[in-house]
PDB file of C-alpha atoms in Angstrom:
ATOM      1  CA  MET A  32      59.959  -5.570  94.601  1.00  0.00           C
ATOM      2  CA  HIS A  33      60.464  -3.364  97.621  1.00  0.00           C
ATOM      3  CA  TYR A  34      63.861  -3.881  99.247  1.00  0.00           C
ATOM      4  CA  ILE A  35      63.866  -2.681 102.864  1.00  0.00           C
ATOM      5  CA  PHE A  36      67.318  -2.430 104.404  1.00  0.00           C
ATOM      6  CA  ASP A  37      68.519  -2.323 107.956  1.00  0.00           C
ATOM      7  CA  PHE A  38      71.264   0.251 108.579  1.00  0.00           C
ATOM      8  CA  ASP A  39      73.804  -0.836 111.216  1.00  0.00           C
ATOM      9  CA  GLY A  40      75.731  -3.945 110.220  1.00  0.00           C
ATOM     10  CA  THR A  41      73.843  -4.168 106.927  1.00  0.00           C
ATOM     11  CA  LEU A  42      74.484  -0.977 104.961  1.00  0.00           C
ATOM     12  CA  VAL A  43      77.265   0.423 107.128  1.00  0.00           C
ATOM     13  CA  ASP A  44      80.129  -1.163 109.039  1.00  0.00           C
ATOM     14  CA  SER A  45      79.141   0.343 112.367  1.00  0.00           C
ATOM     15  CA  MET A  46      78.280  -2.557 114.651  1.00  0.00           C
ATOM     16  CA  PRO A  47      81.583  -2.622 116.588  1.00  0.00           C
ATOM     17  CA  ILE A  48      81.234   1.110 117.347  1.00  0.00           C
ATOM     18  CA  TRP A  49      77.518   0.884 118.148  1.00  0.00           C
ATOM     19  CA  ALA A  50      77.819  -2.237 120.302  1.00  0.00           C
ATOM     20  CA  ASN A  51      80.938  -1.089 122.151  1.00  0.00           C
ATOM     21  CA  THR A  52      79.260   2.198 123.026  1.00  0.00           C
ATOM     22  CA  HIS A  53      76.407   0.399 124.775  1.00  0.00           C
ATOM     23  CA  ILE A  54      78.732  -2.120 126.428  1.00  0.00           C
ATOM     24  CA  LYS A  55      81.028   0.661 127.678  1.00  0.00           C
ATOM     25  CA  ALA A  56      78.019   2.415 129.186  1.00  0.00           C
ATOM     26  CA  LEU A  57      77.459  -0.673 131.337  1.00  0.00           C
ATOM     27  CA  THR A  58      81.085  -1.223 132.328  1.00  0.00           C
ATOM     28  CA  GLU A  59      81.410   2.426 133.405  1.00  0.00           C
ATOM     29  CA  HIS A  60      78.826   1.557 136.043  1.00  0.00           C
ATOM     30  CA  CYS A  61      80.627  -1.702 136.928  1.00  0.00           C
ATOM     31  CA  ILE A  62      77.791  -3.780 135.442  1.00  0.00           C
ATOM     32  CA  ALA A  63      78.637  -7.085 133.782  1.00  0.00           C
ATOM     33  CA  CYS A  64      77.362  -7.384 130.230  1.00  0.00           C
ATOM     34  CA  PRO A  65      74.626 -10.047 130.067  1.00  0.00           C
ATOM     35  CA  GLU A  66      74.882 -12.913 127.604  1.00  0.00           C
ATOM     36  CA  ASN A  67      73.302 -12.027 124.236  1.00  0.00           C
ATOM     37  CA  PHE A  68      73.270  -8.349 125.245  1.00  0.00           C
ATOM     38  CA  VAL A  69      74.117  -7.012 121.778  1.00  0.00           C
ATOM     39  CA  GLU A  70      71.695  -9.328 119.968  1.00  0.00           C
ATOM     40  CA  THR A  71      68.955  -8.321 122.418  1.00  0.00           C
ATOM     41  CA  ILE A  72      69.357  -4.554 122.102  1.00  0.00           C
ATOM     42  CA  THR A  73      70.108  -4.333 118.358  1.00  0.00           C
ATOM     43  CA  PRO A  74      66.461  -4.280 117.131  1.00  0.00           C
ATOM     44  CA  LEU A  75      65.320  -2.056 120.020  1.00  0.00           C
ATOM     45  CA  GLY A  76      66.919   1.292 119.235  1.00  0.00           C
ATOM     46  CA  ASN A  77      68.809   3.501 121.659  1.00  0.00           C
ATOM     47  CA  ILE A  78      65.877   4.470 123.874  1.00  0.00           C
ATOM     48  CA  LYS A  79      64.699   0.906 124.554  1.00  0.00           C
ATOM     49  CA  ALA A  80      68.332  -0.210 124.847  1.00  0.00           C
ATOM     50  CA  ALA A  81      68.883   2.547 127.415  1.00  0.00           C
ATOM     51  CA  GLU A  82      65.778   1.451 129.330  1.00  0.00           C
ATOM     52  CA  TYR A  83      67.239  -2.052 129.437  1.00  0.00           C
ATOM     53  CA  ALA A  84      70.571  -0.668 130.680  1.00  0.00           C
ATOM     54  CA  LEU A  85      68.815   1.232 133.455  1.00  0.00           C
ATOM     55  CA  SER A  86      67.015  -1.952 134.479  1.00  0.00           C
ATOM     56  CA  LEU A  87      70.439  -3.597 134.835  1.00  0.00           C
ATOM     57  CA  GLY A  88      71.541  -0.923 137.295  1.00  0.00           C
ATOM     58  CA  VAL A  89      72.879   2.071 135.338  1.00  0.00           C
ATOM     59  CA  LYS A  90      72.600   5.074 137.647  1.00  0.00           C
ATOM     60  CA  ALA A  91      71.293   7.817 135.368  1.00  0.00           C
ATOM     61  CA  THR A  92      68.018   9.131 134.055  1.00  0.00           C
ATOM     62  CA  LEU A  93      66.801   7.748 130.756  1.00  0.00           C
ATOM     63  CA  GLU A  94      67.368  11.123 129.087  1.00  0.00           C
ATOM     64  CA  GLU A  95      70.929  11.378 130.429  1.00  0.00           C
ATOM     65  CA  HIS A  96      71.841   7.890 129.273  1.00  0.00           C
ATOM     66  CA  VAL A  97      70.331   8.296 125.789  1.00  0.00           C
ATOM     67  CA  ASN A  98      71.963  11.711 125.308  1.00  0.00           C
ATOM     68  CA  LYS A  99      75.361  10.332 126.319  1.00  0.00           C
ATOM     69  CA  ILE A 100      75.107   7.478 123.813  1.00  0.00           C
ATOM     70  CA  ASN A 101      73.751   9.652 121.011  1.00  0.00           C
ATOM     71  CA  THR A 102      76.409  12.330 121.464  1.00  0.00           C
ATOM     72  CA  TYR A 103      79.227   9.827 121.031  1.00  0.00           C
ATOM     73  CA  LEU A 104      77.564   7.959 118.171  1.00  0.00           C
ATOM     74  CA  TYR A 105      76.714  11.137 116.255  1.00  0.00           C
ATOM     75  CA  GLU A 106      80.399  12.045 116.149  1.00  0.00           C
ATOM     76  CA  GLN A 107      81.369   8.593 114.882  1.00  0.00           C
ATOM     77  CA  TYR A 108      78.612   8.266 112.266  1.00  0.00           C
ATOM     78  CA  THR A 109      79.198  11.718 110.831  1.00  0.00           C
ATOM     79  CA  THR A 110      82.969  11.270 110.485  1.00  0.00           C
ATOM     80  CA  ILE A 111      84.276   7.698 110.209  1.00  0.00           C
ATOM     81  CA  VAL A 112      81.569   5.024 109.816  1.00  0.00           C
ATOM     82  CA  PRO A 113      81.960   3.516 106.290  1.00  0.00           C
ATOM     83  CA  LEU A 114      79.648   1.647 103.948  1.00  0.00           C
ATOM     84  CA  LYS A 115      80.092  -2.122 103.935  1.00  0.00           C
ATOM     85  CA  GLU A 116      81.760  -3.680 100.887  1.00  0.00           C
ATOM     86  CA  THR A 117      79.902  -3.465  97.538  1.00  0.00           C
ATOM     87  CA  VAL A 118      76.889  -1.704  99.111  1.00  0.00           C
ATOM     88  CA  LYS A 119      76.800   1.386  96.888  1.00  0.00           C
ATOM     89  CA  GLU A 120      77.279  -0.574  93.661  1.00  0.00           C
ATOM     90  CA  THR A 121      74.625  -3.110  94.644  1.00  0.00           C
ATOM     91  CA  LEU A 122      72.073  -0.476  95.616  1.00  0.00           C
ATOM     92  CA  SER A 123      72.574   1.298  92.287  1.00  0.00           C
ATOM     93  CA  ALA A 124      72.223  -1.986  90.379  1.00  0.00           C
ATOM     94  CA  LEU A 125      69.026  -2.949  92.229  1.00  0.00           C
ATOM     95  CA  LYS A 126      67.524   0.455  91.535  1.00  0.00           C
ATOM     96  CA  ASN A 127      68.483   0.236  87.857  1.00  0.00           C
ATOM     97  CA  GLN A 128      66.684  -3.114  87.730  1.00  0.00           C
ATOM     98  CA  GLY A 129      63.496  -1.334  88.789  1.00  0.00           C
ATOM     99  CA  HIS A 130      63.390  -2.301  92.461  1.00  0.00           C
ATOM    100  CA  ARG A 131      62.294   0.248  95.036  1.00  0.00           C
ATOM    101  CA  LEU A 132      64.681   0.787  97.942  1.00  0.00           C
ATOM    102  CA  HIS A 133      63.999   1.850 101.520  1.00  0.00           C
ATOM    103  CA  VAL A 134      65.649   1.880 104.947  1.00  0.00           C
ATOM    104  CA  LEU A 135      64.119   0.686 108.221  1.00  0.00           C
ATOM    105  CA  THR A 136      66.433   0.970 111.201  1.00  0.00           C
ATOM    106  CA  ALA A 137      66.368   1.061 114.975  1.00  0.00           C
ATOM    107  CA  SER A 138      68.937   3.872 115.006  1.00  0.00           C
ATOM    108  CA  PRO A 139      67.685   7.478 115.162  1.00  0.00           C
ATOM    109  CA  HIS A 140      67.363   9.976 112.315  1.00  0.00           C
ATOM    110  CA  LEU A 141      69.842  12.126 114.262  1.00  0.00           C
ATOM    111  CA  TYR A 142      72.787  10.279 112.773  1.00  0.00           C
ATOM    112  CA  VAL A 143      71.302   7.817 110.269  1.00  0.00           C
ATOM    113  CA  ASP A 144      70.317  10.554 107.804  1.00  0.00           C
ATOM    114  CA  ALA A 145      73.585  12.448 108.252  1.00  0.00           C
ATOM    115  CA  CYS A 146      75.650   9.286 107.760  1.00  0.00           C
ATOM    116  CA  LEU A 147      73.813   8.185 104.604  1.00  0.00           C
ATOM    117  CA  LYS A 148      74.146  11.694 103.140  1.00  0.00           C
ATOM    118  CA  ARG A 149      77.878  11.809 103.923  1.00  0.00           C
ATOM    119  CA  LEU A 150      78.319   8.425 102.217  1.00  0.00           C
ATOM    120  CA  GLY A 151      76.424   9.578  99.112  1.00  0.00           C
ATOM    121  CA  VAL A 152      73.565   7.044  99.210  1.00  0.00           C
ATOM    122  CA  PHE A 153      70.712   8.885 100.953  1.00  0.00           C
ATOM    123  CA  GLU A 154      69.054   9.861  97.664  1.00  0.00           C
ATOM    124  CA  ILE A 155      69.040   6.243  96.433  1.00  0.00           C
ATOM    125  CA  PHE A 156      66.278   5.422  98.918  1.00  0.00           C
ATOM    126  CA  GLU A 157      62.643   6.395  98.521  1.00  0.00           C
ATOM    127  CA  ASN A 158      62.168   6.300 102.281  1.00  0.00           C
ATOM    128  CA  VAL A 159      64.540   6.323 105.237  1.00  0.00           C
ATOM    129  CA  TRP A 160      62.543   5.213 108.261  1.00  0.00           C
ATOM    130  CA  THR A 161      63.590   4.633 111.832  1.00  0.00           C
ATOM    131  CA  ILE A 162      61.563   3.082 114.620  1.00  0.00           C
ATOM    132  CA  GLU A 163      60.887   6.680 115.709  1.00  0.00           C
ATOM    133  CA  ASP A 164      58.510   6.906 112.743  1.00  0.00           C
ATOM    134  CA  PHE A 165      56.446   3.905 113.856  1.00  0.00           C
ATOM    135  CA  GLY A 166      56.445   3.935 117.657  1.00  0.00           C
ATOM    136  CA  CYS A 167      57.432   0.271 117.868  1.00  0.00           C
ATOM    137  CA  THR A 168      60.574  -1.836 117.536  1.00  0.00           C
ATOM    138  CA  LYS A 169      61.925  -4.254 114.944  1.00  0.00           C
ATOM    139  CA  SER A 170      61.233  -7.125 117.329  1.00  0.00           C
ATOM    140  CA  GLU A 171      57.473  -6.597 116.769  1.00  0.00           C
ATOM    141  CA  THR A 172      55.665  -7.867 113.662  1.00  0.00           C
ATOM    142  CA  ILE A 173      53.488  -4.751 113.560  1.00  0.00           C
ATOM    143  CA  ILE A 174      56.369  -2.557 112.329  1.00  0.00           C
ATOM    144  CA  TYR A 175      56.732  -4.679 109.186  1.00  0.00           C
ATOM    145  CA  GLU A 176      52.979  -4.676 108.646  1.00  0.00           C
ATOM    146  CA  LYS A 177      52.920  -0.882 108.992  1.00  0.00           C
ATOM    147  CA  THR A 178      55.874  -0.550 106.601  1.00  0.00           C
ATOM    148  CA  ALA A 179      54.126  -2.574 103.891  1.00  0.00           C
ATOM    149  CA  GLU A 180      50.969  -0.553 104.468  1.00  0.00           C
ATOM    150  CA  ARG A 181      52.862   2.717 103.941  1.00  0.00           C
ATOM    151  CA  LEU A 182      54.272   1.299 100.719  1.00  0.00           C
ATOM    152  CA  ASN A 183      50.793   0.198  99.606  1.00  0.00           C
ATOM    153  CA  ALA A 184      52.342  -3.225  99.070  1.00  0.00           C
ATOM    154  CA  LYS A 185      51.723  -6.779 100.174  1.00  0.00           C
ATOM    155  CA  LEU A 186      54.141  -8.152 102.762  1.00  0.00           C
ATOM    156  CA  SER A 187      55.134 -10.810 100.223  1.00  0.00           C
ATOM    157  CA  GLU A 188      56.216  -8.026  97.839  1.00  0.00           C
ATOM    158  CA  CYS A 189      58.793  -6.812 100.364  1.00  0.00           C
ATOM    159  CA  ILE A 190      62.309  -8.153 100.895  1.00  0.00           C
ATOM    160  CA  PHE A 191      63.737  -7.277 104.299  1.00  0.00           C
ATOM    161  CA  VAL A 192      67.536  -7.244 104.599  1.00  0.00           C
ATOM    162  CA  ASP A 193      69.183  -7.350 108.029  1.00  0.00           C
ATOM    163  CA  ASP A 194      72.061  -8.880 109.982  1.00  0.00           C
ATOM    164  CA  ASN A 195      70.150  -9.434 113.244  1.00  0.00           C
ATOM    165  CA  PHE A 196      68.418 -12.737 113.975  1.00  0.00           C
ATOM    166  CA  THR A 197      65.498 -11.227 115.897  1.00  0.00           C
ATOM    167  CA  ALA A 198      64.703  -8.749 113.125  1.00  0.00           C
ATOM    168  CA  ILE A 199      65.020 -11.402 110.406  1.00  0.00           C
ATOM    169  CA  SER A 200      62.825 -13.928 112.222  1.00  0.00           C
ATOM    170  CA  THR A 201      60.198 -11.308 113.132  1.00  0.00           C
ATOM    171  CA  SER A 202      59.964  -9.832 109.635  1.00  0.00           C
ATOM    172  CA  LYS A 203      59.681 -13.328 108.179  1.00  0.00           C
ATOM    173  CA  LYS A 204      56.945 -14.159 110.674  1.00  0.00           C
ATOM    174  CA  ALA A 205      55.121 -11.024 109.531  1.00  0.00           C
ATOM    175  CA  GLY A 206      55.190 -12.318 105.954  1.00  0.00           C
ATOM    176  CA  MET A 207      58.141 -10.581 104.290  1.00  0.00           C
ATOM    177  CA  LYS A 208      60.818 -12.322 102.267  1.00  0.00           C
ATOM    178  CA  THR A 209      64.155 -12.060 104.066  1.00  0.00           C
ATOM    179  CA  VAL A 210      67.847 -11.771 103.264  1.00  0.00           C
ATOM    180  CA  ALA A 211      70.341 -12.130 106.114  1.00  0.00           C
ATOM    181  CA  VAL A 212      73.653 -10.315 105.718  1.00  0.00           C
ATOM    182  CA  TYR A 213      76.898 -11.547 107.262  1.00  0.00           C
ATOM    183  CA  GLU A 214      78.111  -9.446 110.169  1.00  0.00           C
ATOM    184  CA  LYS A 215      81.084 -10.478 112.296  1.00  0.00           C
ATOM    185  CA  LEU A 216      79.299  -9.645 115.559  1.00  0.00           C
ATOM    186  CA  SER A 217      76.469 -12.011 114.538  1.00  0.00           C
ATOM    187  CA  GLU A 218      78.730 -15.005 113.811  1.00  0.00           C
ATOM    188  CA  ASN A 219      77.407 -16.881 116.859  1.00  0.00           C
ATOM    189  CA  TYR A 220      73.961 -16.797 115.255  1.00  0.00           C
ATOM    190  CA  GLU A 221      75.032 -17.543 111.694  1.00  0.00           C
ATOM    191  CA  ASP A 222      73.480 -21.017 111.648  1.00  0.00           C
ATOM    192  CA  LYS A 223      70.198 -19.640 113.013  1.00  0.00           C
ATOM    193  CA  LEU A 224      70.190 -16.886 110.390  1.00  0.00           C
ATOM    194  CA  LYS A 225      70.884 -19.337 107.578  1.00  0.00           C
ATOM    195  CA  ALA A 226      68.099 -21.628 108.773  1.00  0.00           C
ATOM    196  CA  THR A 227      65.573 -18.797 109.090  1.00  0.00           C
ATOM    197  CA  ALA A 228      66.226 -16.350 106.245  1.00  0.00           C
ATOM    198  CA  ASP A 229      65.187 -17.032 102.661  1.00  0.00           C
ATOM    199  CA  ASN A 230      68.721 -16.123 101.601  1.00  0.00           C
ATOM    200  CA  TYR A 231      72.043 -15.535 103.350  1.00  0.00           C
ATOM    201  CA  VAL A 232      74.829 -13.459 101.803  1.00  0.00           C
ATOM    202  CA  TYR A 233      78.395 -12.799 102.832  1.00  0.00           C
ATOM    203  CA  ARG A 234      78.828  -9.886 100.443  1.00  0.00           C
ATOM    204  CA  PHE A 235      76.146  -7.386  99.498  1.00  0.00           C
ATOM    205  CA  SER A 236      76.692  -8.002  95.791  1.00  0.00           C
ATOM    206  CA  GLU A 237      75.485 -11.604  96.213  1.00  0.00           C
ATOM    207  CA  MET A 238      71.934 -10.221  96.202  1.00  0.00           C
ATOM    208  CA  LEU A 239      72.197  -9.434  92.497  1.00  0.00           C
TER     209      LEU A 239
END
């Protein structure tokens, strides 16, 4: 099987940092954070998230806003962001069982690749893809179809692992098997994730 993993909140414990960065960017402009803001922007990536922020009233160019976010996040991901519990051991075990492992994330290569290399797991994956490589977001079924096509695999031969409800529901709609991973910032959507995903795990090792 092909296991395709999200990055933030799935492989690494980064969601508080990532989410707070985007929220802070709103509050600095005295803009109230909309309900479901984090869930909405998580599958979009920083550029689409920045476009959304500008539509809410952030007074900056798109390039300025994205650069500000990326500069702060790069520092955090290359120094302090850790793997989530039992991730490294589980990835190694899945690979030893003959599964093929990949990453598909909304975050940019700028800090995804550097973070995975620092944490010693980059080489475990056959492919590390971001939405930059596909020109679409994880809230669109086409990205999962394109991923399976690149793997020369059927959608049903792919297991997508994520902590975000939109990404899980969209990948399942596309035809992939799905595993939802517990993430504290997604607790409000835990029941929805459990009802939608083929499997729900609190610890990464539960996938074995």
